[in-house]
Amino acid sequence: MIRLEDLAIFVCAADNGSLSAAARQHDVTPAVASAAMKRLEGELGARLLARSTRSLRLTPDGERYLQHARNVLAEVNAGRDAVAHGRRVIGGNLSLSAPSDFGRNLIGQWLDEFQAQHPAVSLQVHVSDRVADMYRQPVDVAIRYSAPDDSSLVALPLAPDNRRVLCASPDYLARHGRPRSPADLRQHNCLRYVLSDTLHSQWNFFKDDEPVQVQVSGDRTCDDGELVRRWAVNGRGIAYKSRLDVLADLRNGRLEALLEDYAGEPSPLHLVCTHRMCVSPTVRALRELLGERIARYLKDR
């Protein structure tokens, strides 16, 4: 395989008429430069330079190959410059994955604002509660609740203090009464959530920082958080949802918070990407806007 550094030494030697000069410009020894030329000529199966201890000239094959070598180096440098430029500006294509509730009910208006501020950004949004495999699927960044299980992913906080809240509609509570403790949930129809083929039937709470766990049951399960929220609003049972997902329903009375003496399970929201180098100016700008809008949304009354 031809090495770029070998091409660079060949072009430099041709321009200067000296392998020693090429070695000096690339800050390597003459022996290293000579080895680079031998590798390149070995890969091509052709002699590129006719050289002695005092002179150097291009062979016919060297003259034919020189422009191709220049073009390769120019393309590599142009690509490097393009990447560097892309990492300095806010723009380009960005593929974003978001959970069902958050994606359908909140993020749309904030993405409108983001693109109004940065019209050079083109967005592709995937809304699903299926956890995207960011190494196999065409997703640049993902909005996720809780820290990712994969420690190689980079998680940028959006709502670090977000928690789950137990809630039900006034109609459901009028018909079935209010639970007074987590244990009372065993007597209620609990709307359970399926994530990554795992049914979440154990609901966790905290009382004076002590964990309280309860196994719940009900007649409905779903792998779409938005449908679980709608079931709760329609009086079908009790839901245990991210506060972000049900805050509008709590504020307008469609849902009521339950067991408020117990702290809900932490459910921090993150913007996730595969590597620190993927945190481009576009991603940083998106994180800043979303973080500000989420904080304002949680405080508004």
mmCIF file of C-alpha atoms in Angstrom, residues 110 158-160 244 247 251 288-300:
data_model
loop_
_atom_site.group_PDB
_atom_site.id
_atom_site.type_symbol
_atom_site.label_atom_id
_atom_site.label_comp_id
_atom_site.label_asym_id
_atom_site.label_seq_id
_atom_site.Cartn_x
_atom_site.Cartn_y
_atom_site.Cartn_z
ATOM 1 C CA TRP A 110 -37.267 23.825 19.262
ATOM 2 C CA LEU A 158 -29.728 18.200 28.577
ATOM 3 C CA ALA A 159 -31.907 17.760 31.681
ATOM 4 C CA PRO A 160 -29.726 16.116 34.357
ATOM 5 C CA LEU A 244 -40.805 16.160 30.725
ATOM 6 C CA LEU A 247 -45.603 18.172 32.314
ATOM 7 C CA ARG A 251 -50.234 21.735 34.196
ATOM 8 C CA GLU A 288 -27.019 24.605 23.962
ATOM 9 C CA LEU A 289 -30.405 25.519 22.501
ATOM 10 C CA LEU A 290 -32.140 22.351 23.695
ATOM 11 C CA GLY A 291 -30.641 22.646 27.171
ATOM 12 C CA GLU A 292 -31.846 26.244 27.494
ATOM 13 C CA ARG A 293 -35.330 25.508 26.153
ATOM 14 C CA ILE A 294 -35.790 22.436 28.360
ATOM 15 C CA ALA A 295 -34.690 24.344 31.477
ATOM 16 C CA ARG A 296 -37.120 27.160 30.633
ATOM 17 C CA TYR A 297 -39.930 24.675 29.938
ATOM 18 C CA LEU A 298 -39.441 22.963 33.294
ATOM 19 C CA LYS A 299 -39.553 26.321 35.124
ATOM 20 C CA ASP A 300 -42.499 27.894 33.301
#
